[in-house]
XYZ file of C-alpha atoms in Angstrom:
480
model
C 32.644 -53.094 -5.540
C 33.162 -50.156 -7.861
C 30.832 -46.928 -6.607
C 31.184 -44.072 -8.923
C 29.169 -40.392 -8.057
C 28.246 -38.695 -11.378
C 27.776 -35.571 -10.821
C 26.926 -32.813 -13.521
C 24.860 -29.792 -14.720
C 21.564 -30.939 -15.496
C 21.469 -29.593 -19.102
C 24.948 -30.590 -19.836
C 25.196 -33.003 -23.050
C 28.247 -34.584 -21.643
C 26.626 -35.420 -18.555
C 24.066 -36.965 -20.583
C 26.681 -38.938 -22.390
C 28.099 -39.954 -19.107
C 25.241 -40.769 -17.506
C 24.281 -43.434 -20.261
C 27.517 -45.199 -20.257
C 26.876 -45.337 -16.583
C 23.617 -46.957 -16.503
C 24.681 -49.421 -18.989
C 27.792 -50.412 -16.955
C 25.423 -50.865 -14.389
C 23.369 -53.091 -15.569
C 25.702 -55.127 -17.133
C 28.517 -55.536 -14.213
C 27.122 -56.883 -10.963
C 29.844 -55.131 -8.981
C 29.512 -51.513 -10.849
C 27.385 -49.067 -8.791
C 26.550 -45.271 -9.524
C 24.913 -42.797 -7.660
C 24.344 -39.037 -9.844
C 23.473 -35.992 -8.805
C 22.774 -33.039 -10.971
C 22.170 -29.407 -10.408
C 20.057 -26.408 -11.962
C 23.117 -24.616 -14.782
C 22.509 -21.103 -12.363
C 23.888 -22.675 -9.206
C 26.054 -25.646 -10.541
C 29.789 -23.367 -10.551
C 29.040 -22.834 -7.109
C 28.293 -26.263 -6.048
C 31.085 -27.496 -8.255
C 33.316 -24.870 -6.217
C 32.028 -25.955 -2.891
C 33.143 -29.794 -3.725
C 36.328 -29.499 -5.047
C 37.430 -26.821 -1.913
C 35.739 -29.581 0.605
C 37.388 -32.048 -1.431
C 41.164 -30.354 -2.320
C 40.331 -31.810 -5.884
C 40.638 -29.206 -8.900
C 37.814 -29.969 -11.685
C 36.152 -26.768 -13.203
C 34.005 -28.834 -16.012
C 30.749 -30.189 -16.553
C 30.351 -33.376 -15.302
C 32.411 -34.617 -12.153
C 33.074 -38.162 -11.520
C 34.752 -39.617 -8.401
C 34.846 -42.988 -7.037
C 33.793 -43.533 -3.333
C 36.146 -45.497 -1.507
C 33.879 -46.560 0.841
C 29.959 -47.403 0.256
C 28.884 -44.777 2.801
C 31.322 -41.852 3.736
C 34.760 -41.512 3.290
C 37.121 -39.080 0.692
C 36.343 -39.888 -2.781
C 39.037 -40.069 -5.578
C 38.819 -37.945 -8.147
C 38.595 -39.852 -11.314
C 37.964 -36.025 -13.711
C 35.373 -35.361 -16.179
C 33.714 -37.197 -19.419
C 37.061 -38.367 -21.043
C 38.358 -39.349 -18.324
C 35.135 -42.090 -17.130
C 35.308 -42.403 -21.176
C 38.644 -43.626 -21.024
C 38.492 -45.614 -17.566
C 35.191 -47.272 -19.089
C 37.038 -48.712 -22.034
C 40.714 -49.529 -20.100
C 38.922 -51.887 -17.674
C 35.350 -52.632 -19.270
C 36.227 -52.432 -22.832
C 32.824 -50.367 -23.048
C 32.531 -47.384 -25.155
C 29.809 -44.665 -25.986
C 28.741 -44.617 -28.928
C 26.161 -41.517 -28.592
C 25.581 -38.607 -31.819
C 26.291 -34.835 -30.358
C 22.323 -34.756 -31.579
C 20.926 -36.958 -29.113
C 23.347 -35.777 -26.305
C 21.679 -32.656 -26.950
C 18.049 -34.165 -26.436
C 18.841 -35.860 -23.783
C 20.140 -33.072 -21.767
C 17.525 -31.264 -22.320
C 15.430 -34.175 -20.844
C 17.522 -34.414 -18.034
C 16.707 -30.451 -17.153
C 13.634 -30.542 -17.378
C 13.434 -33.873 -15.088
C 15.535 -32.140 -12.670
C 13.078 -28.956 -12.367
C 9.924 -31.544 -12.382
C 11.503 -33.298 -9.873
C 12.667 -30.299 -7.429
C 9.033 -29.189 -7.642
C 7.742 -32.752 -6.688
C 10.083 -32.562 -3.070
C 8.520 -28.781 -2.790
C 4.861 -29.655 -3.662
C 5.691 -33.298 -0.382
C 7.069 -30.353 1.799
C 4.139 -28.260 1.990
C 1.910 -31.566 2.387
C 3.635 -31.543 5.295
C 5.003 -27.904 6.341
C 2.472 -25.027 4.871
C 4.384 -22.289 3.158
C 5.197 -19.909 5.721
C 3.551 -16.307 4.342
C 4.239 -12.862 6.156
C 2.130 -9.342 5.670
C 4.136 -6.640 7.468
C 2.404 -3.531 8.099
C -0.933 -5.721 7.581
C -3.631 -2.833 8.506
C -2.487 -1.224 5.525
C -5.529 -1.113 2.362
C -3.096 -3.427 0.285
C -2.856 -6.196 2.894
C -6.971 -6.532 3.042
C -7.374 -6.682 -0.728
C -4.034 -9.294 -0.880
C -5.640 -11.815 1.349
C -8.238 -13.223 -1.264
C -5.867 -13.484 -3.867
C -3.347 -15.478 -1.757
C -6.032 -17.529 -0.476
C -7.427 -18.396 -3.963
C -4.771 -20.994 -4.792
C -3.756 -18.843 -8.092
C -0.579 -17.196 -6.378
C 1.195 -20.515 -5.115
C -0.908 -23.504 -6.607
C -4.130 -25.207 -5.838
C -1.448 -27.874 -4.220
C 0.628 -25.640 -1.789
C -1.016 -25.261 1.943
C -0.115 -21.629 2.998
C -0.281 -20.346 6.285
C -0.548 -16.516 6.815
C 0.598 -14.295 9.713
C -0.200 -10.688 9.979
C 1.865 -8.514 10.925
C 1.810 -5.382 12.912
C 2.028 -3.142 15.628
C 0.192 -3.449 18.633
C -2.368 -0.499 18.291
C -3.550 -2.409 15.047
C -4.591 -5.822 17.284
C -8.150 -5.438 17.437
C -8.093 -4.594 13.450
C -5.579 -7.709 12.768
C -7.865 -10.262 14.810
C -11.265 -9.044 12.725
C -8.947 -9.534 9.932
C -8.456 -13.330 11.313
C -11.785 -13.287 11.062
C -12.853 -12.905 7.888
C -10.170 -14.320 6.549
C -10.971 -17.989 8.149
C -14.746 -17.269 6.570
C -13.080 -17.458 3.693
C -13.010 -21.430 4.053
C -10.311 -21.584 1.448
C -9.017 -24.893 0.866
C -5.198 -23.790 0.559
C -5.114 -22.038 3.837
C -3.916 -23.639 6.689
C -3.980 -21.478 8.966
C -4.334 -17.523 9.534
C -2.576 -15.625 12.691
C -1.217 -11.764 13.658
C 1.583 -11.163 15.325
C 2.403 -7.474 17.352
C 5.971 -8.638 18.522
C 8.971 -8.151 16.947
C 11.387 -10.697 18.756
C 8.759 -13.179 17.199
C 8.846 -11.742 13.231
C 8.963 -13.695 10.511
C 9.592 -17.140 12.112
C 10.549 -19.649 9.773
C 8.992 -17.114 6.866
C 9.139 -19.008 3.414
C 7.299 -15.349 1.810
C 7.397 -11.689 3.419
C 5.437 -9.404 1.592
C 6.816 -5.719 2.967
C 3.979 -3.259 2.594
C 4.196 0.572 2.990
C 4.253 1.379 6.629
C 0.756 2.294 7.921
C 2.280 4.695 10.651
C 3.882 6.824 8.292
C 3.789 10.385 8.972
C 3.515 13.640 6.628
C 5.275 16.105 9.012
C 9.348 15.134 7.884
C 11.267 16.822 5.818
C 12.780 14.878 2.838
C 15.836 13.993 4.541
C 13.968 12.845 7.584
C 11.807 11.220 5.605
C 14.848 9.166 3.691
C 16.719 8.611 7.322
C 13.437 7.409 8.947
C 13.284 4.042 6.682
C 17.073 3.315 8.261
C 15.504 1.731 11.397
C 12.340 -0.226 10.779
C 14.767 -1.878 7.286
C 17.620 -2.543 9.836
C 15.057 -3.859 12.019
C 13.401 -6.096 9.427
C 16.567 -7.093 8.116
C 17.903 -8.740 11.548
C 14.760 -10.082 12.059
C 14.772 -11.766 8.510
C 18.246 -13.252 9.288
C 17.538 -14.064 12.686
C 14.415 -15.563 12.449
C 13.194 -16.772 8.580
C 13.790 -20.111 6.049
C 17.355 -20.106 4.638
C 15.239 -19.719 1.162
C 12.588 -16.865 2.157
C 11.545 -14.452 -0.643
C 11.027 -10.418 0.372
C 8.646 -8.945 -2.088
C 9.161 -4.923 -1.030
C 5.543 -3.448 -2.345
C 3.950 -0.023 -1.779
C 4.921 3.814 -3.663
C 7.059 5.406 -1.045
C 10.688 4.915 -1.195
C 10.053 1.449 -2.812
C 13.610 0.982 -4.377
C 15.081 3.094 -1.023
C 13.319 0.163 1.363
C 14.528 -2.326 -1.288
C 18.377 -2.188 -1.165
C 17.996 -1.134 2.803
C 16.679 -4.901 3.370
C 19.410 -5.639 1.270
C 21.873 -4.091 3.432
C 20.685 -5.688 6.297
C 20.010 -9.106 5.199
C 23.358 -9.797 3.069
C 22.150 -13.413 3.218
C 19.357 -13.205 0.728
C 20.144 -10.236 -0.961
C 19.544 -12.392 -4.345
C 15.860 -12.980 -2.500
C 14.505 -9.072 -2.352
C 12.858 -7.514 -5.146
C 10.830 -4.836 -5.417
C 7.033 -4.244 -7.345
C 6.925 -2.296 -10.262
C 4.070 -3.917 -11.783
C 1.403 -1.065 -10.187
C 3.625 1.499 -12.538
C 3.194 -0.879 -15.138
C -0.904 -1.165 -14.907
C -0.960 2.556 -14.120
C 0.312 3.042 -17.632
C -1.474 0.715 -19.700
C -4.428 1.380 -18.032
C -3.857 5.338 -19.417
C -2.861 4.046 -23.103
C -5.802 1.955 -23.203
C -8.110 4.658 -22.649
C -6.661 6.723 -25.484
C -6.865 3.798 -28.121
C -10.518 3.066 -26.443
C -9.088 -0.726 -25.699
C -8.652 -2.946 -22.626
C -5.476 -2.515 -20.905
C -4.681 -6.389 -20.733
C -4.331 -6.161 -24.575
C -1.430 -4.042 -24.116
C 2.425 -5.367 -23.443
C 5.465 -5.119 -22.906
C 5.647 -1.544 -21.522
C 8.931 -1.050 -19.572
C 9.250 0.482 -16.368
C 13.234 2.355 -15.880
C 14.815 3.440 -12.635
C 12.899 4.768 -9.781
C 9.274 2.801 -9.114
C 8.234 5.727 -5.974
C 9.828 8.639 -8.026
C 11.874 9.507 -11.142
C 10.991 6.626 -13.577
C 11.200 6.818 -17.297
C 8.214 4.541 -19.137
C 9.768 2.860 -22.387
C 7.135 2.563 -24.874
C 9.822 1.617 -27.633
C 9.115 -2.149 -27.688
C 5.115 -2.155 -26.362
C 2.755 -3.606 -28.438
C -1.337 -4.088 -28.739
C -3.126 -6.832 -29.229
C -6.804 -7.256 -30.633
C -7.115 -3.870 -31.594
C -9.878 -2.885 -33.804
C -9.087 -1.375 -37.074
C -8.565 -1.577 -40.426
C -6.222 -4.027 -39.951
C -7.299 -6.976 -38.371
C -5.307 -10.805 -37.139
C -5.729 -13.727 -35.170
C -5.290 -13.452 -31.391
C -1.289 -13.651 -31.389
C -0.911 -10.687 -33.860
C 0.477 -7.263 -32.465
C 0.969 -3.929 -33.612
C 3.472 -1.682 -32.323
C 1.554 0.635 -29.859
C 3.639 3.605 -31.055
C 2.487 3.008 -34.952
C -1.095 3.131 -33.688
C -1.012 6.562 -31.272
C -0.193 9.357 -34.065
C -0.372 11.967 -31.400
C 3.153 12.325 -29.955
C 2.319 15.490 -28.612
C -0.285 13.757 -26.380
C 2.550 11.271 -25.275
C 5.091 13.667 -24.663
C 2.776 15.994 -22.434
C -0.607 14.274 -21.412
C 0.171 11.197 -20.650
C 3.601 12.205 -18.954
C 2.296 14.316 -16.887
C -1.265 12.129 -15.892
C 1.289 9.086 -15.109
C 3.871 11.439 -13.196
C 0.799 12.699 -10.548
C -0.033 8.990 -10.749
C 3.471 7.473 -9.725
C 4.573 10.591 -7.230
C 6.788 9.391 -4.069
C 4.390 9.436 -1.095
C 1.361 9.194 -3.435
C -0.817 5.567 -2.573
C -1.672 2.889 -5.174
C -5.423 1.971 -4.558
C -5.201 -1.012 -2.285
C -6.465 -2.802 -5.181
C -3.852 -2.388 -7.896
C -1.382 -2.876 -5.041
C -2.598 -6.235 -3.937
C -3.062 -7.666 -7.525
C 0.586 -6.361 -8.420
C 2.009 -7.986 -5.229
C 0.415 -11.314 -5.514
C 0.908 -11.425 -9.599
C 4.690 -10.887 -9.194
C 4.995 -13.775 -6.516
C 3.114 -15.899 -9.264
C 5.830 -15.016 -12.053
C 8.075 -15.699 -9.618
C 6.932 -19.241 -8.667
C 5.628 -20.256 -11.608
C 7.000 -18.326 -14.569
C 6.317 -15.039 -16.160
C 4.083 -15.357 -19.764
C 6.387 -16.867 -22.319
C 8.081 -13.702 -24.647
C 6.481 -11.389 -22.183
C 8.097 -8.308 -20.895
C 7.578 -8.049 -17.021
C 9.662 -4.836 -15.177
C 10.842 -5.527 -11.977
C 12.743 -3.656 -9.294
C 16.954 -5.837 -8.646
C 19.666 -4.802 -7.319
C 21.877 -3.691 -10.348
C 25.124 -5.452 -11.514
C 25.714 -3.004 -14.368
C 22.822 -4.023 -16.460
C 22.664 -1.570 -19.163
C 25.079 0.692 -17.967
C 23.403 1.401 -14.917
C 25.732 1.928 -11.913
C 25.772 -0.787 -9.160
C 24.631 -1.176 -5.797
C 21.263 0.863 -6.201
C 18.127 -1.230 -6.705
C 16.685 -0.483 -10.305
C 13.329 -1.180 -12.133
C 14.725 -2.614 -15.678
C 12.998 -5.407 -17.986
C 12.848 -9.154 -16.900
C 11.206 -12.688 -17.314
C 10.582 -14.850 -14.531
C 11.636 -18.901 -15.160
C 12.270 -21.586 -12.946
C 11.754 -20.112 -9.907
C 14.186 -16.581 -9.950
C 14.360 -13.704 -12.755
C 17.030 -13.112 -15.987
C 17.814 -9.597 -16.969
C 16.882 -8.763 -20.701
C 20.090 -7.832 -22.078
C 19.570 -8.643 -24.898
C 16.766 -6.821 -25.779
C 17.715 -4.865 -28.804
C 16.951 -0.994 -29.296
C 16.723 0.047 -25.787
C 19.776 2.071 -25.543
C 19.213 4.786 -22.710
C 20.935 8.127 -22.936
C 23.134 9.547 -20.994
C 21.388 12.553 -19.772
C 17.860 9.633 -18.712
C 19.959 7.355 -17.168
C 21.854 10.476 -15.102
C 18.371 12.080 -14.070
C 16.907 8.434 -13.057
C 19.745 6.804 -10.619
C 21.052 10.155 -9.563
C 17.920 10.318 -6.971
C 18.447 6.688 -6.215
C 21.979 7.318 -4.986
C 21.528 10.471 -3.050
C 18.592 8.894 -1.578
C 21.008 5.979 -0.716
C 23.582 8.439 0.345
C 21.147 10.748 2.650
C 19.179 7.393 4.359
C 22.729 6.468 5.507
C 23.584 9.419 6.935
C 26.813 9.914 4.030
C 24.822 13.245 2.789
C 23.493 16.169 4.632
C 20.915 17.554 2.262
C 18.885 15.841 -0.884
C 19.575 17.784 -4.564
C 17.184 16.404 -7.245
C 18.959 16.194 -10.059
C 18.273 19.493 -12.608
C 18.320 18.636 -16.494
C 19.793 21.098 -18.814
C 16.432 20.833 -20.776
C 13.333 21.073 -18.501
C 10.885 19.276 -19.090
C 12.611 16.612 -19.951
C 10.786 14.046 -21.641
C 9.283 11.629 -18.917
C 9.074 8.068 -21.646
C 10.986 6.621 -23.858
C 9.715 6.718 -27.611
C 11.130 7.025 -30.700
């Protein structure tokens, strides 16, 4: 019996082709068997690498066939790619393809979106089973009481995921945490499984599918700067053990809050190497702060305004890039249907107002130390996790604190607030937005705080120097 594995990436047209000549030889040859596999196009290099290494076979293409020599176990031999089953298929079966480029295209794109469907299927049967595992540290914090409801509603994770919350806290917040329980179970919510607290730390974030890291509750006022930078070292090496130690292989960290958000960000990522690709920081809260001020002056609703972008620090020196924000349904002489947008810029003549007003309302507003209303905290928390479950708004701009690769010239290994979409589950950089260049003199002024805030945490720098422009009063957004 002839048992060929077809393996490819899931929006690859020659897989397609493949895979139809397959099921046709198939069905047609009682002795021909198949058995395919296909991966998401973002993680099929890797598993392609992983194969051939376990394997000693070299293949660096899109698909891979081998033949199993045995029906269950046992090396398989390496038969190559799409010519190669092409030309096997016709030397032995006398079977060709036949297929246009067109409908390999059509078909692949099938094939992808069958693969996603089906990968949410086997997640949607695991938490019939196994709730999704939730975690609030530092859950006698404002932000963790107004997060609850949202979580519970079924709009964050689905009306079909179970969810199962722990709190999480020290022990002097017990008696708070378990009146918490409490009213959480009054609730009655029919996606919540369960509700618990937990004070110790051995036990943190067991088997954690979501942590949601809120600003520290204990937090006090009397450091210095550099103390203040050196004193998030512990609790992130802490969490960050814990997190390896103790949560799902697949866990997401959502780092929330306005004090040292991008700081606590790439500390977790320090200490939790594993999922480094799995921590991201708000920036939403910056986002709302500033629409919600632009609204005001055009005397609209701040939902009807997108696509503002949130640069560099989200707890300190950010830059707010108006350049590509738009309005929609605003009344005035020119009126559209609900889709049509006007540049926001084109509609706020004032650019003194911008330059000086609204900089300096939204840089009181977005201060380091300075708390986001437990409200607009909670509802930027729990919409993030949505985007990133279920997709950000199609041709939406959504700014989001990563860990930078060299996006747009900024320098790597600080965590960064830059533009994003959320699809299929994980985040892709905008880099191709067009007209968003940053200057030299911005970008210096936002990641040189990020780095000596890196530096001084770590203990490589002795005293914090906020960076000094050469023309104060330096414009705090991005216009044109």
């Amino acid at each position: 019996m002839a048992k060929f594995v077809i393996a490819g990436r899931a929006d690859c047209p020659y897989y397609a082709k493949t895979e139809l000549l397959a099921d046709y030889l198939q069905k047609n040859l009682p002795d021909f068997r198949i058995h395919k596999i296909t991966q998401r196009p973002e993680v099929w290099e890797d598993w392609l690498k992983d194969v051939c290494e376990k394997n000693k076979w070299s293949h660096k293409n899109s698909p891979i066939i081998w033949r199993e020599l045995l029906d269950r176990g046992g090396k398989g031999l390496l038969l190559g790619g799409y010519n190669e089953f092409l030309e096997h298929a016709q030397l032995y079966y006398d079977v060709t393809s036949s297929m246009t480029t067109e409908l390999m295209m059509v078909i692949a794109q099938e094939n992808l979106g069958a693969h996603i469907e089906k990968e949410q299927e086997e997640e949607g049967l695991k938490t019939c089973i196994n709730p999704l595992q939730v975690w609030i540290t530092s859950a006698s914090a404002p932000a963790c009481y107004n997060l609850i409801p949202i979580l519970t509603s079924g709009e964050v994770f689905g009306m079909h995921t179970e969810i199962s919350i722990t709190l999480f806290d020290n022990k002097q917040a017990e008696e708070y945490l378990k009146s918490l329980v409490m009213e959480t179970q009054d609730l009655a919510s029919p996606v919540l499984r369960s509700v618990s607290i937990c004070t110790k730390v051995e036990e943190a974030f067991c088997q954690a599918h979501v942590i949601v890291v809120l600003d520290d509750s204990t937090d006090k006022e009397v450091f210095t700067l550099e103390d203040c930078l050196r004193s998030r070292v512990p609790l992130c090496r802490l969490y960050g053990y814990l997190i390896e130690k103790n949560a799902h292989e697949s866990v997401r960290v959502i780092v929330g809050g306005k004090t040292f958000v991008n700081l606590k960000t790439v500390l977790l990522m320090r200490y939790a190497p594993r999922i480094t690709h799995n921590i991201i920081a708000v920036a939403l809260g910056v986002e709302g702060e500033a629409k919600a001020i632009l609204a005001r002056k055009l005397k609209t609703a701040p939902s009807y305004i997108k696509d503002v972008i949130i640069w560099g620090n989200i707890s300190g020196n950010n830059y707010v890039d108006l350049r590509k924000t738009r309005v929609y349904r605003y009344e005035s002489a020119i009126w559209g249907p609900l889709h049509y947008s006007r540049p926001l810029l084109n509609l706020i003549f004032d650019s003194e107002w911008i330059k000086r007003e609204f900089v300096a309302t939204l840089k009181n507003l977005t201060a380091t130390g300075r708390q986001f209303g437990g409200i607009l905290a909670a509802h930027s928390i729990a919409t993030t996790l949505k985007y990133w479950y279920h997709g950000s708004p199609p041709g939406e701009i959504v700014s989001l604190g990563i860990l930078s690769e060299g996006q747009f010239g900024i320098p790597k290994g600080i965590v960064f607030s830059m533009p994003v979409k959320f699809e299929n589950g994980t985040w892709v950089v905008l880099t191709d937005l067009k007209d968003i260049e940053i200057s030299e003199q911005i970008m210096t002024r936002m990641t040189s705080d990020l780095i000596q805030e890196k530096l001084v945490a770590l203990g490589d720098k002795i005293h914090f120097q906020p960076y000094q422009s050469v023309h104060q009063g330096a414009g705090h957004t991005l216009y044109r």
